[in-house]
Amino acid sequence: RCRACLGKFYYVTDRDPGAKQKVESGEFDNTVGDRAKAAKTYREVVLYDPDQVYPEYVILYGRLDGGKTVTANDAPFDLELPVYWVNVHRNPIADPFSVHCTVRKKIKDLIQRLASGTCSGSKPVVLDVRRVEDSELWNRYVGFKAGLHQSLRSMGETRCLPPNELDGRPESGHALTSKLLEDEVDAEEAAGIENMDFALNELLLWHGTDEQSATAIAESGFLSGSAGTVRHGRRFGEGAYFAEDLAKSIGYAPASLAGVRYVLLCRTVCGHIWYTEKFSDTDAHQAAKRSLKHSVLANPDGKGPREYVLFEDTQAYPEYIVQLAVNGDFTASREDDAPTNQIIVQ
């Protein structure tokens, strides 16, 4: 459904191949073909300048004949790109792009509230936020989501069990970032919350690293194999580590000489989750894969802080590079036997 600025229209009730020329001459702004009056069909408006039209709503519908019914699709409708991206108008397949955009103050303030609300230690100050708009990384991420949806359908499933249903405490086990964003009026402008695919356990999670690694991940994703080497903590097996508690991620983010730390705020698809409350389990990823799970949610001794371990690089999209100033020592939130999260591009 579109907004349209008609101006002065050229009205016809019959076919008129010369209607466009009348508009281009400047005499009219558009053509109204009233076939409803002449042929009992429809009245159509023809606009020749794309600036006269704004596509405001996308409506999904189906024609039902003979009393047929249709079941609504519970999966969110995804545009090719997030609507708040600067490059939303581009085709991510035919017109590739990779840019880092400085966000508006409103979005920076939202991420500041999210950082403060999810940090169990000293409250950090957000210094700078850049949004990563990368068509290749986005296409890979969306491709993983589509494949997971297809896999669920083939098994007759409609959703993956969310984090709050895994620990037997459904009222209190929600992902902290998701709970905070529910009450944020500006969340849709920064994360497209209405289109987050919670049936796939799509969550916003933090990933702490250093400046060089943050830039490399934003350009190439969470690489593995010949393209680079990802080193993460192995406390709960192999994979990329994320957290809902920002203090946990800051523990993996070394301060620069200027005292700045780097974290990534990522879209993640956790899918079916293997849940463990062991204090340490270096084989958790193997147990999860044997059970056809897509990630590990580790909640040491049932007390947290919780960590999410993802197995595929396409399960995460590094959407925001966040620079923080932090008071206090966060190294204690990281276990000594877990190497710093970083990506080494070879």
Coordinates of C-alpha atoms in Angstrom, one line a residue:
R1 CA 0.0 0.0 0.0
C2 CA 1.5 3.3 -1.2
R3 CA 1.3 7.0 -0.5
A4 CA 1.0 8.8 -3.8
C5 CA 1.1 12.5 -4.7
L6 CA -1.2 12.8 -7.7
G7 CA -1.3 16.5 -8.4
K8 CA -3.3 17.3 -11.6
F9 CA -4.4 14.2 -13.3
Y10 CA -5.3 13.4 -16.9
Y11 CA -8.7 11.6 -16.7
V12 CA -9.6 9.0 -19.4
T13 CA -12.3 6.3 -19.6
D14 CA -10.8 4.5 -22.7
R15 CA -7.4 3.4 -23.8
D16 CA -5.1 6.3 -24.6
P17 CA -1.6 5.4 -25.8
G18 CA -0.7 9.1 -25.8
A19 CA -1.5 9.7 -22.1
K20 CA 2.2 9.6 -21.1
Q21 CA 3.1 12.3 -23.6
K22 CA 0.5 14.6 -22.1
V23 CA 2.0 14.2 -18.7
E24 CA 5.6 14.6 -19.9
S25 CA 4.6 17.8 -21.6
G26 CA 3.9 19.3 -18.2
E27 CA 0.2 19.7 -18.7
F28 CA -0.6 16.9 -16.2
D29 CA 1.1 15.0 -13.4
N30 CA -0.4 11.6 -13.9
T31 CA -3.1 9.6 -15.7
V32 CA -6.3 8.3 -14.1
G33 CA -7.8 5.5 -16.3
D34 CA -11.4 5.0 -15.1
R35 CA -12.1 1.6 -16.5
A36 CA -14.5 1.0 -13.7
K37 CA -16.9 3.5 -15.4
A38 CA -16.3 2.3 -18.9
A39 CA -15.8 -1.4 -18.6
K40 CA -16.9 -2.2 -15.0
T41 CA -13.4 -3.3 -14.1
Y42 CA -11.0 -1.1 -12.1
R43 CA -9.9 2.5 -11.9
E44 CA -6.1 2.8 -12.2
V45 CA -3.7 5.6 -11.5
V46 CA -0.5 5.7 -13.6
L47 CA 2.4 7.7 -12.2
Y48 CA 5.5 8.3 -14.4
D49 CA 7.8 9.8 -11.8
P50 CA 9.0 7.5 -9.0
D51 CA 9.4 10.4 -6.6
Q52 CA 5.6 10.7 -6.6
V53 CA 5.2 7.3 -4.8
Y54 CA 6.3 6.1 -1.4
P55 CA 5.8 2.3 -0.7
E56 CA 4.7 2.5 2.9
Y57 CA 3.3 -1.0 3.6
V58 CA 3.9 -4.5 2.4
I59 CA 0.7 -6.6 2.6
L60 CA 0.8 -10.4 2.3
Y61 CA -2.4 -11.9 1.1
G62 CA -3.9 -14.9 -0.7
R63 CA -7.0 -15.3 -2.8
L64 CA -9.5 -17.7 -1.3
D65 CA -12.1 -19.4 -3.5
G66 CA -14.9 -21.7 -2.7
G67 CA -14.7 -21.3 1.1
K68 CA -11.0 -22.3 1.3
T69 CA -9.0 -21.2 4.4
V70 CA -5.4 -20.4 4.8
T71 CA -3.1 -20.8 7.8
A72 CA -1.1 -17.7 8.7
N73 CA 2.7 -18.0 8.5
D74 CA 4.1 -17.3 12.0
A75 CA 7.6 -16.7 10.6
P76 CA 8.4 -12.9 10.3
F77 CA 8.5 -11.4 6.9
D78 CA 12.0 -10.3 6.1
L79 CA 12.9 -7.6 3.7
E80 CA 16.2 -8.2 1.8
L81 CA 17.9 -5.7 4.1
P82 CA 17.0 -4.1 7.5
V83 CA 14.8 -1.0 6.8
Y84 CA 16.9 1.3 8.9
W85 CA 20.1 0.6 6.9
V86 CA 21.5 3.4 4.8
N87 CA 21.8 0.9 1.9
V88 CA 18.3 -0.5 2.3
H89 CA 17.5 0.5 -1.3
R90 CA 20.2 -1.7 -2.8
N91 CA 20.0 -5.3 -4.1
P92 CA 22.4 -7.2 -1.8
I93 CA 23.0 -9.9 -4.4
A94 CA 23.3 -7.8 -7.6
D95 CA 24.8 -4.7 -6.1
P96 CA 27.2 -5.8 -3.3
F97 CA 28.4 -3.3 -0.8
S98 CA 30.5 -3.1 2.5
V99 CA 30.4 0.1 4.5
H100 CA 30.6 1.1 8.2
C101 CA 28.2 3.9 9.1
T102 CA 28.3 6.1 12.1
V103 CA 24.9 5.9 13.7
R104 CA 22.6 8.7 14.8
K105 CA 22.6 10.0 18.3
K106 CA 19.2 8.3 19.0
I107 CA 20.7 4.9 18.2
K108 CA 23.9 5.6 20.1
D109 CA 21.8 6.5 23.1
L110 CA 19.8 3.3 22.8
I111 CA 23.0 1.2 22.7
Q112 CA 24.2 3.1 25.7
R113 CA 21.0 2.0 27.6
L114 CA 21.4 -1.5 26.4
A115 CA 25.1 -1.6 27.5
S116 CA 24.2 -0.2 30.9
G117 CA 21.3 -2.5 31.4
T118 CA 23.1 -5.7 30.5
C119 CA 26.4 -5.0 32.3
S120 CA 26.6 -6.6 35.8
G121 CA 29.8 -4.7 36.6
S122 CA 30.7 -1.0 36.4
K123 CA 28.6 0.8 33.9
P124 CA 30.5 1.4 30.6
V125 CA 30.3 4.6 28.6
V126 CA 29.6 4.2 24.9
L127 CA 32.1 6.4 23.0
D128 CA 31.3 5.5 19.4
V129 CA 29.0 3.2 17.5
R130 CA 29.4 2.1 13.8
R131 CA 26.9 0.0 12.0
V132 CA 28.3 -2.7 9.7
E133 CA 26.3 -2.9 6.4
D134 CA 27.9 -5.7 4.4
S135 CA 25.9 -7.4 1.7
E136 CA 28.0 -10.6 1.6
L137 CA 28.0 -11.2 5.3
W138 CA 24.2 -10.4 5.4
N139 CA 23.4 -12.8 2.6
R140 CA 25.3 -15.6 4.4
Y141 CA 23.5 -14.9 7.6
V142 CA 20.0 -14.8 6.0
G143 CA 20.9 -18.0 4.1
F144 CA 21.6 -19.8 7.4
K145 CA 18.2 -18.7 8.7
A146 CA 16.4 -19.9 5.6
G147 CA 18.2 -23.2 5.7
L148 CA 17.2 -23.6 9.4
H149 CA 13.6 -22.8 8.7
Q150 CA 13.6 -25.5 6.0
S151 CA 15.1 -28.0 8.3
L152 CA 12.5 -27.3 11.0
R153 CA 9.7 -27.8 8.5
S154 CA 11.1 -31.1 7.3
M155 CA 11.0 -32.3 10.9
G156 CA 7.5 -31.1 11.5
E157 CA 8.7 -28.5 14.0
T158 CA 7.6 -24.8 14.2
R159 CA 10.2 -23.4 16.7
C160 CA 13.2 -24.0 18.8
L161 CA 13.0 -24.0 22.6
P162 CA 13.9 -20.6 23.8
P163 CA 16.6 -20.1 26.6
N164 CA 14.0 -19.5 29.3
E165 CA 12.5 -22.9 28.7
L166 CA 15.8 -24.8 29.0
D167 CA 16.6 -24.3 32.7
G168 CA 13.2 -25.1 34.2
R169 CA 12.6 -21.4 35.1
P170 CA 10.5 -20.0 32.2
E171 CA 9.7 -16.8 34.0
S172 CA 13.3 -15.7 34.6
G173 CA 15.5 -17.3 32.0
H174 CA 14.9 -15.0 29.0
A175 CA 17.9 -13.5 27.1
L176 CA 18.7 -10.3 29.0
T177 CA 19.2 -8.3 25.8
S178 CA 15.8 -9.4 24.4
K179 CA 14.1 -8.5 27.7
L180 CA 15.5 -5.0 27.7
L181 CA 14.7 -4.3 24.1
E182 CA 11.1 -5.2 24.6
D183 CA 10.5 -1.9 26.5
E184 CA 12.6 0.3 24.1
V185 CA 10.5 2.5 21.8
D186 CA 13.5 3.0 19.5
A187 CA 14.5 -0.6 19.3
E188 CA 12.9 -1.1 15.9
E189 CA 15.2 1.6 14.4
A190 CA 18.3 -0.2 15.6
A191 CA 17.6 -3.9 15.5
G192 CA 14.3 -4.5 13.6
I193 CA 13.0 -6.2 16.7
E194 CA 9.6 -6.9 15.2
N195 CA 11.3 -9.0 12.5
M196 CA 13.7 -10.9 14.9
D197 CA 13.0 -14.5 14.3
F198 CA 12.5 -15.7 17.8
A199 CA 11.3 -19.1 16.5
L200 CA 14.9 -19.7 15.6
N201 CA 16.2 -18.2 18.8
E202 CA 17.5 -15.1 17.0
L203 CA 19.1 -12.9 19.6
L204 CA 21.3 -9.8 20.0
L205 CA 24.4 -10.8 21.9
W206 CA 27.8 -9.2 22.7
H207 CA 31.2 -10.4 21.6
G208 CA 34.3 -8.9 23.2
T209 CA 37.6 -8.6 21.2
D210 CA 40.4 -6.1 20.4
E211 CA 40.3 -3.3 17.8
Q212 CA 42.1 -5.2 15.1
S213 CA 40.0 -8.3 15.5
A214 CA 36.7 -6.3 15.6
T215 CA 37.6 -4.7 12.3
A216 CA 38.6 -8.0 10.8
I217 CA 35.4 -9.7 11.9
A218 CA 33.3 -6.8 10.6
E219 CA 34.9 -7.2 7.2
S220 CA 35.1 -11.0 6.9
G221 CA 32.8 -12.5 9.6
F222 CA 33.8 -15.1 12.2
L223 CA 36.2 -16.8 9.9
S224 CA 37.6 -20.3 10.2
G225 CA 39.7 -22.5 8.0
S226 CA 42.2 -21.2 5.4
A227 CA 40.8 -17.7 5.5
G228 CA 41.8 -17.1 9.1
T229 CA 41.9 -18.6 12.5
V230 CA 39.3 -17.9 15.2
R231 CA 40.6 -18.5 18.8
H232 CA 37.9 -18.5 21.5
G233 CA 37.7 -19.9 25.0
R234 CA 37.3 -23.6 25.0
R235 CA 35.7 -23.9 28.4
F236 CA 32.5 -25.1 26.7
G237 CA 33.9 -26.5 23.5
E238 CA 34.8 -25.1 20.1
G239 CA 32.9 -22.2 18.5
A240 CA 32.4 -18.5 18.6
Y241 CA 31.5 -17.2 22.1
F242 CA 28.9 -14.6 22.8
A243 CA 27.2 -13.2 26.0
E244 CA 24.1 -11.4 27.1
D245 CA 26.0 -9.9 30.1
L246 CA 28.2 -7.2 28.6
A247 CA 30.6 -7.6 31.6
K248 CA 31.4 -11.1 30.4
S249 CA 32.3 -9.8 26.9
I250 CA 34.3 -6.9 28.2
G251 CA 36.5 -9.4 30.0
Y252 CA 37.6 -10.5 26.5
A253 CA 38.2 -6.9 25.3
P254 CA 41.6 -5.6 26.1
A255 CA 41.9 -1.8 26.7
S256 CA 43.9 0.2 24.2
L257 CA 46.5 2.6 25.3
A258 CA 43.8 5.3 25.3
G259 CA 41.6 3.0 27.5
V260 CA 39.1 2.1 24.8
R261 CA 37.6 -1.3 24.6
Y262 CA 35.9 -2.9 21.6
V263 CA 32.8 -5.1 21.6
L264 CA 30.5 -6.2 18.8
L265 CA 26.8 -6.2 19.1
C266 CA 25.8 -9.1 16.9
R267 CA 22.6 -10.7 15.5
T268 CA 22.9 -14.4 16.3
V269 CA 20.8 -17.4 15.3
C270 CA 21.1 -20.0 18.1
G271 CA 18.6 -22.5 16.7
H272 CA 18.2 -25.7 18.8
I273 CA 20.3 -25.1 21.9
W274 CA 22.3 -27.6 24.0
Y275 CA 22.0 -26.5 27.6
T276 CA 24.6 -27.2 30.3
E277 CA 25.1 -26.1 33.9
K278 CA 28.5 -27.7 34.2
F279 CA 31.3 -25.4 35.5
S280 CA 33.4 -26.5 32.5
D281 CA 32.7 -28.9 29.6
T282 CA 35.3 -28.7 26.8
D283 CA 33.4 -31.4 24.8
A284 CA 30.0 -29.6 24.9
H285 CA 30.1 -28.8 21.2
Q286 CA 30.5 -32.5 20.4
A287 CA 27.6 -33.5 22.6
A288 CA 25.5 -30.7 21.1
K289 CA 26.2 -31.8 17.5
R290 CA 25.4 -35.4 18.3
S291 CA 22.0 -34.2 19.5
L292 CA 21.5 -32.1 16.3
K293 CA 21.8 -28.8 18.2
H294 CA 23.1 -25.7 16.7
S295 CA 24.6 -24.0 19.7
V296 CA 25.5 -24.3 23.4
L297 CA 24.1 -22.3 26.2
A298 CA 26.4 -22.6 29.2
N299 CA 25.2 -21.5 32.6
P300 CA 28.0 -22.5 35.0
D301 CA 26.6 -24.0 38.2
G302 CA 23.2 -22.5 37.3
K303 CA 24.5 -19.1 38.4
G304 CA 25.9 -17.5 35.2
P305 CA 27.0 -15.4 33.6
R306 CA 25.7 -17.4 30.7
E307 CA 27.6 -17.8 27.4
Y308 CA 26.4 -18.8 24.0
V309 CA 28.6 -20.9 21.7
L310 CA 27.8 -20.9 18.0
F311 CA 29.3 -23.5 15.7
E312 CA 29.0 -21.9 12.3
D313 CA 30.3 -18.5 11.2
T314 CA 27.1 -17.8 9.3
Q315 CA 25.1 -17.9 12.6
A316 CA 26.3 -14.5 13.6
Y317 CA 26.2 -11.1 11.9
P318 CA 28.4 -8.4 13.5
E319 CA 26.0 -5.5 13.1
Y320 CA 27.5 -2.9 15.5
I321 CA 31.1 -2.0 16.4
V322 CA 30.9 -0.4 19.8
Q323 CA 33.8 1.5 21.5
L324 CA 33.5 1.7 25.3
A325 CA 35.2 3.4 28.2
V326 CA 35.1 1.3 31.3
N327 CA 36.0 1.9 34.9
G328 CA 37.1 -1.1 37.0
D329 CA 38.7 -4.5 36.3
F330 CA 36.8 -6.9 34.2
T331 CA 39.5 -9.5 33.8
A332 CA 38.0 -11.6 36.5
S333 CA 34.9 -12.3 34.4
R334 CA 37.1 -14.4 32.1
E335 CA 38.5 -17.8 33.0
D336 CA 42.3 -17.9 33.0
D337 CA 42.4 -21.0 30.8
A338 CA 40.3 -19.4 28.1
P339 CA 42.3 -17.5 25.5
T340 CA 41.2 -14.0 24.4
N341 CA 38.5 -13.9 21.8
Q342 CA 40.2 -12.8 18.6
I343 CA 40.5 -13.4 14.9
I344 CA 43.9 -13.6 13.4
V345 CA 43.8 -12.9 9.6
Q346 CA 46.5 -14.8 7.9

